Short mmCIF file of C-alpha atoms in Angstrom, two decimals:
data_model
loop_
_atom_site.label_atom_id
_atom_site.label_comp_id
_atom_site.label_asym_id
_atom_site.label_seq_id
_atom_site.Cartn_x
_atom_site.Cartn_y
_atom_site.Cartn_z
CA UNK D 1 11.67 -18.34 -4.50
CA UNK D 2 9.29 -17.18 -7.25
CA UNK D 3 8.41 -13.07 -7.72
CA UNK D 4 7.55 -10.85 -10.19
CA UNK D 5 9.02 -7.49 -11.17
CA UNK D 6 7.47 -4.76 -13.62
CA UNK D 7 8.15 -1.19 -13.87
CA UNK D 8 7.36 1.36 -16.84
CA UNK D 9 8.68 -0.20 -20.37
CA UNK D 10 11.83 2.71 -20.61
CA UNK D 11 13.21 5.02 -17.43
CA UNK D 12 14.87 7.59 -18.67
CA UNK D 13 17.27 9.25 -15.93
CA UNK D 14 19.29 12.32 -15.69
CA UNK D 15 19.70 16.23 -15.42
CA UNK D 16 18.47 17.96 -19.10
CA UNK D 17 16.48 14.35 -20.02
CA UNK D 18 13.37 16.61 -20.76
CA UNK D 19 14.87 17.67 -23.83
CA UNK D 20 14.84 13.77 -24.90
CA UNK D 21 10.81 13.89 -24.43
CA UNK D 22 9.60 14.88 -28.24
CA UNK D 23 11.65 12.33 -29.57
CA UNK D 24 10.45 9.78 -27.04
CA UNK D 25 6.77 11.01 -28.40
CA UNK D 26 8.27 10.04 -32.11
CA UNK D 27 5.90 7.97 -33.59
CA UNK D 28 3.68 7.46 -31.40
CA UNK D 29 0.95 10.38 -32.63
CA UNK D 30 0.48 13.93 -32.98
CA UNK D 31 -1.64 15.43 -30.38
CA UNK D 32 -0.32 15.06 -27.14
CA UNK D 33 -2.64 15.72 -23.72
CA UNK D 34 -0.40 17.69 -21.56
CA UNK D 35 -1.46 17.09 -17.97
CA UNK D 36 -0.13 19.69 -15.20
CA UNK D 37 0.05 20.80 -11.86
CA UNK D 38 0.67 24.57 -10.19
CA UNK D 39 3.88 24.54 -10.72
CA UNK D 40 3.41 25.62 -14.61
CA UNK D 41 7.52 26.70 -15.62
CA UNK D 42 8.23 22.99 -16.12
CA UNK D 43 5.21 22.47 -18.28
CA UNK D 44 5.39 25.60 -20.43
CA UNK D 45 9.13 24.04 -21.08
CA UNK D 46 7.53 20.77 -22.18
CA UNK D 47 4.74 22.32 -24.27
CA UNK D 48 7.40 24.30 -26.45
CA UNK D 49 9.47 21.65 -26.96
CA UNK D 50 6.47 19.42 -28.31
CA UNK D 51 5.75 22.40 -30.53
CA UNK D 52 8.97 23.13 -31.72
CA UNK D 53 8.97 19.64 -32.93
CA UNK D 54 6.24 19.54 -34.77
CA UNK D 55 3.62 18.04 -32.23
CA UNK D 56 0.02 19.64 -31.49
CA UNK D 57 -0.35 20.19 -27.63
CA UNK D 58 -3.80 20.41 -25.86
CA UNK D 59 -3.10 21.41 -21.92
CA UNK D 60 -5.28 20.14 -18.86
CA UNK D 61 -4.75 21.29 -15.58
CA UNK D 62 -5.13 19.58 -12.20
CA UNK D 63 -5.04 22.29 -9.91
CA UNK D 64 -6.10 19.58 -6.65
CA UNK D 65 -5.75 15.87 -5.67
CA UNK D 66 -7.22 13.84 -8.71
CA UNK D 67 -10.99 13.24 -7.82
CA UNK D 68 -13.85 11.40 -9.99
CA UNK D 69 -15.21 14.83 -12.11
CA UNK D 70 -11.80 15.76 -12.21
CA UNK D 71 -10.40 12.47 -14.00
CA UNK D 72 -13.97 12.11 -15.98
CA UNK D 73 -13.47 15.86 -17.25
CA UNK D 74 -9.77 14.75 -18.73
CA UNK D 75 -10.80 11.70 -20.17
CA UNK D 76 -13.67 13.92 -22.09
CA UNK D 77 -11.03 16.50 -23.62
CA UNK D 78 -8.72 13.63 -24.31
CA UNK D 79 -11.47 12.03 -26.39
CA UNK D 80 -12.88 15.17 -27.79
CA UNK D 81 -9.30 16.52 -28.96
CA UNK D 82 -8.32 13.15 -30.42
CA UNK D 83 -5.32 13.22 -28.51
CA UNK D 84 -2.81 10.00 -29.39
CA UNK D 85 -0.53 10.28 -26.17
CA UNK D 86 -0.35 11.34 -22.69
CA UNK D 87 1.98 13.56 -20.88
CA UNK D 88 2.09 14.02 -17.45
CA UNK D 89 4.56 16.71 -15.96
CA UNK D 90 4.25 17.09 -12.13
CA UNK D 91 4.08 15.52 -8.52
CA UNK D 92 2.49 12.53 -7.87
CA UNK D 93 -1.30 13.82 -8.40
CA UNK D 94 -0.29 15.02 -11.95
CA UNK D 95 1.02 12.07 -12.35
CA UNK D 96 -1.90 10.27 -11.19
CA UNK D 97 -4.37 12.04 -13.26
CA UNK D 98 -2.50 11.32 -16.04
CA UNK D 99 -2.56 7.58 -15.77
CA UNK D 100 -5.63 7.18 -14.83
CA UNK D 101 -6.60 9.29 -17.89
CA UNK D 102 -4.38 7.31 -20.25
CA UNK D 103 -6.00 4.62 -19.26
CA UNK D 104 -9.94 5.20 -19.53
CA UNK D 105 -9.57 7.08 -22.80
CA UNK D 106 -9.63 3.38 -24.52
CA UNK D 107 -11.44 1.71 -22.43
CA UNK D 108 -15.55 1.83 -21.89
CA UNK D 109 -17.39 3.00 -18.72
CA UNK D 110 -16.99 4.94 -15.54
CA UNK D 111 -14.18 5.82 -13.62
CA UNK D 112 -16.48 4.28 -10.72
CA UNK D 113 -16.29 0.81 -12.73
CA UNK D 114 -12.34 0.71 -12.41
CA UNK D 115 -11.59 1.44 -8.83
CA UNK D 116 -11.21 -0.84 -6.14
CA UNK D 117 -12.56 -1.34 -2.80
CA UNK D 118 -15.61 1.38 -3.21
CA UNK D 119 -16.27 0.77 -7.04
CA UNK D 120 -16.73 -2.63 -8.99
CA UNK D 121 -13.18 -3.50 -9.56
CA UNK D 122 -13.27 -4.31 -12.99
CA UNK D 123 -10.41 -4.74 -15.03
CA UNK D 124 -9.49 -2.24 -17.71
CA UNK D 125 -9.30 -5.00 -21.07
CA UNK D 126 -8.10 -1.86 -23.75
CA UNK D 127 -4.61 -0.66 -23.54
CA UNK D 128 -3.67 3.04 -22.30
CA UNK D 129 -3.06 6.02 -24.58
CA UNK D 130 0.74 6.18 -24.90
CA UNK D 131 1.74 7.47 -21.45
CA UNK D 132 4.54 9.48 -20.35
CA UNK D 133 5.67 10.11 -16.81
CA UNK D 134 7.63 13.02 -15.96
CA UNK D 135 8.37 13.97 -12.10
CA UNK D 136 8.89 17.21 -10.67
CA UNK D 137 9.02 16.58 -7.17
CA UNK D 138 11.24 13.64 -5.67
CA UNK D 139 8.31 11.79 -4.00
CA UNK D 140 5.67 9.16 -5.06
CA UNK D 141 7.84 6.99 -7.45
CA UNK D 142 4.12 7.30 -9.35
CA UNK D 143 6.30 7.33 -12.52
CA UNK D 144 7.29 3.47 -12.25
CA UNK D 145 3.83 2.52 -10.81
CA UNK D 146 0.86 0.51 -11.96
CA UNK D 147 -1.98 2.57 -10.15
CA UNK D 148 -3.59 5.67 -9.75
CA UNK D 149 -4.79 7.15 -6.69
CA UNK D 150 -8.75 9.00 -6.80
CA UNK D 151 -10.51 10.61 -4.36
CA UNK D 152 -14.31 10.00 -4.18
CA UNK D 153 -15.18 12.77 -2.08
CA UNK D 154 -18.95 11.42 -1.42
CA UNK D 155 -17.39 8.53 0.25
CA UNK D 156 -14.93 10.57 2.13
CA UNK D 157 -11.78 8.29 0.64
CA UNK D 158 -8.88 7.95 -1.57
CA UNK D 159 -8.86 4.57 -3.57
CA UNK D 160 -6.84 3.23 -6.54
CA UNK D 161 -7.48 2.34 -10.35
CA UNK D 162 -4.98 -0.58 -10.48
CA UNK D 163 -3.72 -2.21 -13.67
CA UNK D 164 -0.34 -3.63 -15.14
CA UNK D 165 -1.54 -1.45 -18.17
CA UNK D 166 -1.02 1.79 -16.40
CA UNK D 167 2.89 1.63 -16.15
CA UNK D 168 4.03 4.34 -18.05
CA UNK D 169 5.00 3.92 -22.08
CA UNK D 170 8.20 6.04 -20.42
CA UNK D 171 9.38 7.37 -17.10
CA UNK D 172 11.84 10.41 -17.59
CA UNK D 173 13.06 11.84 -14.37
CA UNK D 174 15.27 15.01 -14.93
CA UNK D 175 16.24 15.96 -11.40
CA UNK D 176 16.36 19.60 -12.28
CA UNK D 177 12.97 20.07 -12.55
CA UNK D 178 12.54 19.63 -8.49
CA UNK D 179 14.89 22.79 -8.07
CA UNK D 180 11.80 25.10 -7.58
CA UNK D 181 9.70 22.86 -5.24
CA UNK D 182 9.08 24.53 -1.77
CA UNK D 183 10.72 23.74 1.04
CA UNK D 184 7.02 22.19 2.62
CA UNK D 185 7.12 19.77 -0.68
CA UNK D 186 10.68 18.88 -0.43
CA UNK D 187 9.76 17.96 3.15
CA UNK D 188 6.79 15.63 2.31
CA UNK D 189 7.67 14.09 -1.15
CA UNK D 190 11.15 13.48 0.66
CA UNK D 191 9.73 11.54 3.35
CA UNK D 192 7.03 9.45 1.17
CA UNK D 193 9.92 8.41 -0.52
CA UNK D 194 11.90 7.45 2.40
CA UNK D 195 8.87 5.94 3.54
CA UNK D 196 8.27 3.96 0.23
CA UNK D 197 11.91 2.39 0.80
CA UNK D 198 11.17 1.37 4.53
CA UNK D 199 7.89 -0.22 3.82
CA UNK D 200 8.84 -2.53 1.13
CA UNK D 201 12.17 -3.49 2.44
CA UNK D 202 10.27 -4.85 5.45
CA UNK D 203 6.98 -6.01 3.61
CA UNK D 204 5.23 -8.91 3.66
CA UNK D 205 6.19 -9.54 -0.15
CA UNK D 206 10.10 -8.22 -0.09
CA UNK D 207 11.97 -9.85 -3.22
CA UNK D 208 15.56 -9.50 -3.81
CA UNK D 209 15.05 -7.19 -6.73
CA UNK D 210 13.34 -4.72 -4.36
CA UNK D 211 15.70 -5.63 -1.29
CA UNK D 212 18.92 -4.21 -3.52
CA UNK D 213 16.68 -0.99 -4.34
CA UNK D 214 16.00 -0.63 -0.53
CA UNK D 215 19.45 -1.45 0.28
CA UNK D 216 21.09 1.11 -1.79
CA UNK D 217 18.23 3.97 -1.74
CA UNK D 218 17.65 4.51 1.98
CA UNK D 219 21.22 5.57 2.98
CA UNK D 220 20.94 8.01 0.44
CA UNK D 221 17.86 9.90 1.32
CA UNK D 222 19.37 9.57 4.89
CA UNK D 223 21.80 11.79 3.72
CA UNK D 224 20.54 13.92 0.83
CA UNK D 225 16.80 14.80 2.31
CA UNK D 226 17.94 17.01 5.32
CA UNK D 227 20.62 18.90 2.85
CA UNK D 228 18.07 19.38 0.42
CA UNK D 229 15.72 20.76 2.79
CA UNK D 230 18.91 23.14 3.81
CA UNK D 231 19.38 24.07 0.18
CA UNK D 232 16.59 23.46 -2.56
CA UNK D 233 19.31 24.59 -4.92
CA UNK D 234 22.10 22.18 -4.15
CA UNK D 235 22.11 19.93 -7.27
CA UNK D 236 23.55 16.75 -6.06
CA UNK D 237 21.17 16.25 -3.30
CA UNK D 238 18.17 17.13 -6.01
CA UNK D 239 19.89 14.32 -7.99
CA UNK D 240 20.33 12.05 -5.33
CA UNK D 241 16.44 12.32 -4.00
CA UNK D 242 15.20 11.56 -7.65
CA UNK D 243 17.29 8.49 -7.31
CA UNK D 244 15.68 8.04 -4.08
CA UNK D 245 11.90 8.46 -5.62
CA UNK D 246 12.74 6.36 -8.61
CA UNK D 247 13.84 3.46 -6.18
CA UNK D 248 10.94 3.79 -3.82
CA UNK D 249 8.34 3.85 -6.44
CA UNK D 250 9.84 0.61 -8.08
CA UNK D 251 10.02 -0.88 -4.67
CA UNK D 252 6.49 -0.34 -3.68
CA UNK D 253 4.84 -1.45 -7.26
CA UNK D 254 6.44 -4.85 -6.48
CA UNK D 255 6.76 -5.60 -2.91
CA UNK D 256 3.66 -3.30 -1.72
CA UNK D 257 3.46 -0.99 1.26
CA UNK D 258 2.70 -1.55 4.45
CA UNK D 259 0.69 0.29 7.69
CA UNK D 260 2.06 4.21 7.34
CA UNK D 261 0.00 4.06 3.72
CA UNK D 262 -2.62 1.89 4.50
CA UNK D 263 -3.23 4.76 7.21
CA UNK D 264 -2.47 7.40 4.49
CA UNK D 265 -4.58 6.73 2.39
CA UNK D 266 -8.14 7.01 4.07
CA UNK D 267 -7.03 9.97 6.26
CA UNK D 268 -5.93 11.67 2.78
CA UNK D 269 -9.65 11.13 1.91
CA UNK D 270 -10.75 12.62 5.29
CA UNK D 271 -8.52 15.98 5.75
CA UNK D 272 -7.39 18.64 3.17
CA UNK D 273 -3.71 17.63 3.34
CA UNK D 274 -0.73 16.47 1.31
CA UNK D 275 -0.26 12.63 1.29
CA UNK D 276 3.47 12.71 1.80
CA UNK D 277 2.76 15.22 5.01
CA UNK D 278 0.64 12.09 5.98
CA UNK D 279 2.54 9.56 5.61
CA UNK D 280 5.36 11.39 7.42
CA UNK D 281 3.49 12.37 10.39
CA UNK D 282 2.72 8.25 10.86
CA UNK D 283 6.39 7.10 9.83
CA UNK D 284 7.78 6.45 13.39
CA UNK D 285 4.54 5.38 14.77
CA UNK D 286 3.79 3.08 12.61
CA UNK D 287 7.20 2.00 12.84
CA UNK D 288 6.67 1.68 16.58
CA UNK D 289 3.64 -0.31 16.24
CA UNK D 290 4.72 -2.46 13.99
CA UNK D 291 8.34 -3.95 16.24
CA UNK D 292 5.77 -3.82 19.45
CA UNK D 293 3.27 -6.48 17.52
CA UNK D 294 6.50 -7.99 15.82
CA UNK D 295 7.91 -8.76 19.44
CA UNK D 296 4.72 -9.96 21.11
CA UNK D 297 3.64 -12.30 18.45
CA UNK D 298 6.22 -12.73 15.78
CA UNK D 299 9.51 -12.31 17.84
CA UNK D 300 12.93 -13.51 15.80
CA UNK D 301 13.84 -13.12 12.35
CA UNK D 302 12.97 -12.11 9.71
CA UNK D 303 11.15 -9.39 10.20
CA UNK D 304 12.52 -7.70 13.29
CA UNK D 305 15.93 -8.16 11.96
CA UNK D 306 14.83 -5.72 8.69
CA UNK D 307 13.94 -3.32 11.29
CA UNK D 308 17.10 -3.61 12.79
CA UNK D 309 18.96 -3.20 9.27
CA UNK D 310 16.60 -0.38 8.44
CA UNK D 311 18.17 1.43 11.34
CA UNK D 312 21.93 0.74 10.32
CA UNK D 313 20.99 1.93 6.79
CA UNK D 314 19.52 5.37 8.31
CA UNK D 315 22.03 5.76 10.78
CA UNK D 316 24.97 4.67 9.51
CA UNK D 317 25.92 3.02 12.63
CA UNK D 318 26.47 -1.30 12.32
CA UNK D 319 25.64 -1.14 15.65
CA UNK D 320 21.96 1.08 15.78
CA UNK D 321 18.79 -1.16 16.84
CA UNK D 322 15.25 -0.66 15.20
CA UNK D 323 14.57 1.64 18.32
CA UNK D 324 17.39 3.66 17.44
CA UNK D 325 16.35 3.59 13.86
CA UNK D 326 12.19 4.87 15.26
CA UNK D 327 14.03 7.67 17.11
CA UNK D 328 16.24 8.49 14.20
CA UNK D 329 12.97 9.10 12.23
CA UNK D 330 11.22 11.03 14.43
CA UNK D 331 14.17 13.55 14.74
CA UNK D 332 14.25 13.53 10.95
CA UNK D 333 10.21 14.46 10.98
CA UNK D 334 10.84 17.17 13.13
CA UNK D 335 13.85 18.65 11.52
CA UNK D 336 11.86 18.65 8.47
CA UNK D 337 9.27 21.03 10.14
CA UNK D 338 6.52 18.29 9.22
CA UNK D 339 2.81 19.07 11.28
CA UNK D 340 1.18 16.69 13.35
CA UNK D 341 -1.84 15.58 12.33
CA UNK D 342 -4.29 17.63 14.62
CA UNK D 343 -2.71 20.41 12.23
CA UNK D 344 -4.28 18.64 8.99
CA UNK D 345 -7.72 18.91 11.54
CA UNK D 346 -7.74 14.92 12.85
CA UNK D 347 -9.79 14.93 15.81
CA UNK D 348 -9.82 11.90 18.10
CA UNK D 349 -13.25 11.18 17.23
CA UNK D 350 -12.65 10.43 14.01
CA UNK D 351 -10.17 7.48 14.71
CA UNK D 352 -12.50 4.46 15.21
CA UNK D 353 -14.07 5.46 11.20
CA UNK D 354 -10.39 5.51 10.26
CA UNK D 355 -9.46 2.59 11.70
CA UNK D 356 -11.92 0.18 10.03
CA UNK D 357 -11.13 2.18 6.55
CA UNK D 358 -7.39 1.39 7.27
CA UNK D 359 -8.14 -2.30 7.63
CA UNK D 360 -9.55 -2.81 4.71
CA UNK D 361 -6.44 -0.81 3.01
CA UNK D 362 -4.85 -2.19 -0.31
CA UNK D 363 -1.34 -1.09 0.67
CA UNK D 364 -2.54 -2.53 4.56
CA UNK D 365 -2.06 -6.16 2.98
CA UNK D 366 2.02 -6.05 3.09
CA UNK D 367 2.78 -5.17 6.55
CA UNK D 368 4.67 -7.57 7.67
CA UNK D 369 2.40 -8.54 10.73
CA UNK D 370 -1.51 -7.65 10.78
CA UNK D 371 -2.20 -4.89 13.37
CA UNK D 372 -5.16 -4.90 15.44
CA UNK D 373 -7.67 -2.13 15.53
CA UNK D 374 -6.33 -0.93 18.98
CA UNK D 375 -2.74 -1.23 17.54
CA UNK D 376 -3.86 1.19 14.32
CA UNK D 377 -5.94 3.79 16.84
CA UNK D 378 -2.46 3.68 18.77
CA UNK D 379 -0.64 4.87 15.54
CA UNK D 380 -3.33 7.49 14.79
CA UNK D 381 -3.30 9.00 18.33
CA UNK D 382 0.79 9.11 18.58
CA UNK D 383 0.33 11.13 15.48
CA UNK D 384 -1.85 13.68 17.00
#
């Protein structure tokens, strides 16, 4: 047995931790980059308490999906406000943008130079800016994580800067600060995060580290998601879904993903639409796909019998099969009101381009069997 686990250098977790932030920043510089989403209450909060505590705030606002001028036009103000530290307060694309801005601040180049698969991979050699993480949906797990997702729009895909010196100085997740998401992103962050629990436990590169986080996460967003989605106000469930977040990301930075993201990702760079949305319109069929290849060319353990625990942990039934857990989340996607895909605009004719972008997937690498390109077009049309 030999693995590796890594995760942001302090997690911070609990209702009214944003209060803990300025003395977090204590030390570590004066002029802090604020990077924020729509939602601008939990921000505004954030900037006065930097303020009252002495610290010099410059704001930047990512209003979309991090792209390449957006990221480039962040790591400009960074460097011509001098800023010391980062602070990222949002969902996962806030999140994002902060990292990856953290990041190329010290270092030399291009965001182009940095990214993987479409760019030339390079690796960043400077440590980040001081970077804090702070959540406000219960989603990505981006907080514990050691990449940033970009869109490159000319190329019509989502890709990741990747480095062990992205993972956040801090991670604080206040699960408060989710009590004014919309029911839509309570729906979709919720089910990324369910899905970031699935996909590692059944990964290619499962450790026991990550198997415990599985283990002990997915019953809970079994339970808390739908009552959540019932009630954005009940409190327990909020706390209970950050929980769920925190676990997933940690679980996916070190036992990777599997073929729901390595679909997500290149349709995200394809159709206007949320990733979470995306990767819960593919959860049960990539499920699906994944026991049918299992049982024609992998049958036995391990790997189907994950599947089968998978479905006893969102069930809570000792008895439920992996079937039973596929149908289980395809109820769950439509209780949640989540679209099909032909909603986001997926046309059929587009599957073939997706397929081969798929393939070639960073988070494809995990699954635990290699799909064929028939078996991916499958998942892609059941999501239609």
């Amino acid at each position: 047995m030999r693995f590796e686990f890594a995760t942001a250098t302090r997690i911070i977790f609990g209702p009214g931790t944003l209060a803990e932030v300025p003395a977090v920043l204590a030390g570590l510089g004066k002029r802090v980059l604020i990077v924020c989403g729509s939602r601008f209450e939990p921000a505004q909060r954030m900037g006065a308490l930097l303020l009252a505590a002495g610290h010099e705030v410059v704001r930047f606002s990512v209003p979309r999906e991090p792209d390449l001028d957006l990221i480039e036009a962040g790591v400009a103000l960074a460097r011509a406000e001098r800023c010391a530290a980062v602070v990222a307060i949002g969902g996962g694309s806030v999140i994002d943008a902060g990292k990856a801005i953290a990041g190329l601040v010290t270092n030399v180049g291009a965001v182009m130079d940095y990214l993987e698969v479409v760019g030339l991979g390079r690796a960043l050699s400077r440590p980040a800016l001081p970077f804090v993480a702070i959540p406000t949906t219960a989603g990505t797990g981006a907080e514990v994580t050691r990449n940033a997702v970009i869109g490159v729009p000319a190329r019509r895909v989502k890709v990741s800067l990747r480095s062990p010196l992205l993972l956040p100085r801090v991670a604080v997740i206040d699960p408060e600060l989710a009590l004014g998401a919309p029911r839509a992103i309570t729906a979709a962050s919720g089910l990324d995060a369910l899905t970031q629990l699935v996909e590692p436990f059944v990964s290619a590169r499962a450790n026991p580290l990550t198997d415990a986080l599985c283990r002990e996460a997915i019953p809970r967003a079994a339970r808390a998601l739908p009552r959540v989605f019932a009630n954005g106000g009940d409190r327990e469930a909020r706390e209970e879904m950050a929980w769920v977040a925190l676990a997933g990301g940690l679980a996916l930075a070190n036992a990777g993903l599997g073929v729901v993201h390595g679909l997500a990702g290149p349709l995200g760079g394809v159709l206007n639409a949320p990733h979470g949305a995306l990767c819960a319109a593919l959860l049960p069929h990539g499920v699906r796909a994944t026991l049918a290849a299992l049982r024609t060319r992998a049958p036995g353990p391990p790997a189907l019998e994950r599947y089968d625990e998978v479905a006893r942990l969102l069930t809570g039934r000792p008895d439920a099969s992996a079937d039973e857990g596929a149908a289980w989340l395809d109820d769950l996607v439509r209780r949640l009101g989540v679209p099909s895909l032909t909603a986001f605009g997926l046309t059929a004719e587009a599957i073939p381009e997706l397929v081969e972008m798929g393939r070639r997937a960073s988070s494809m690498k995990a699954n635990p069997i290699e799909l064929t390109a028939d078996e991916l077009a499958r998942v892609l049309v059941a999501a239609l």
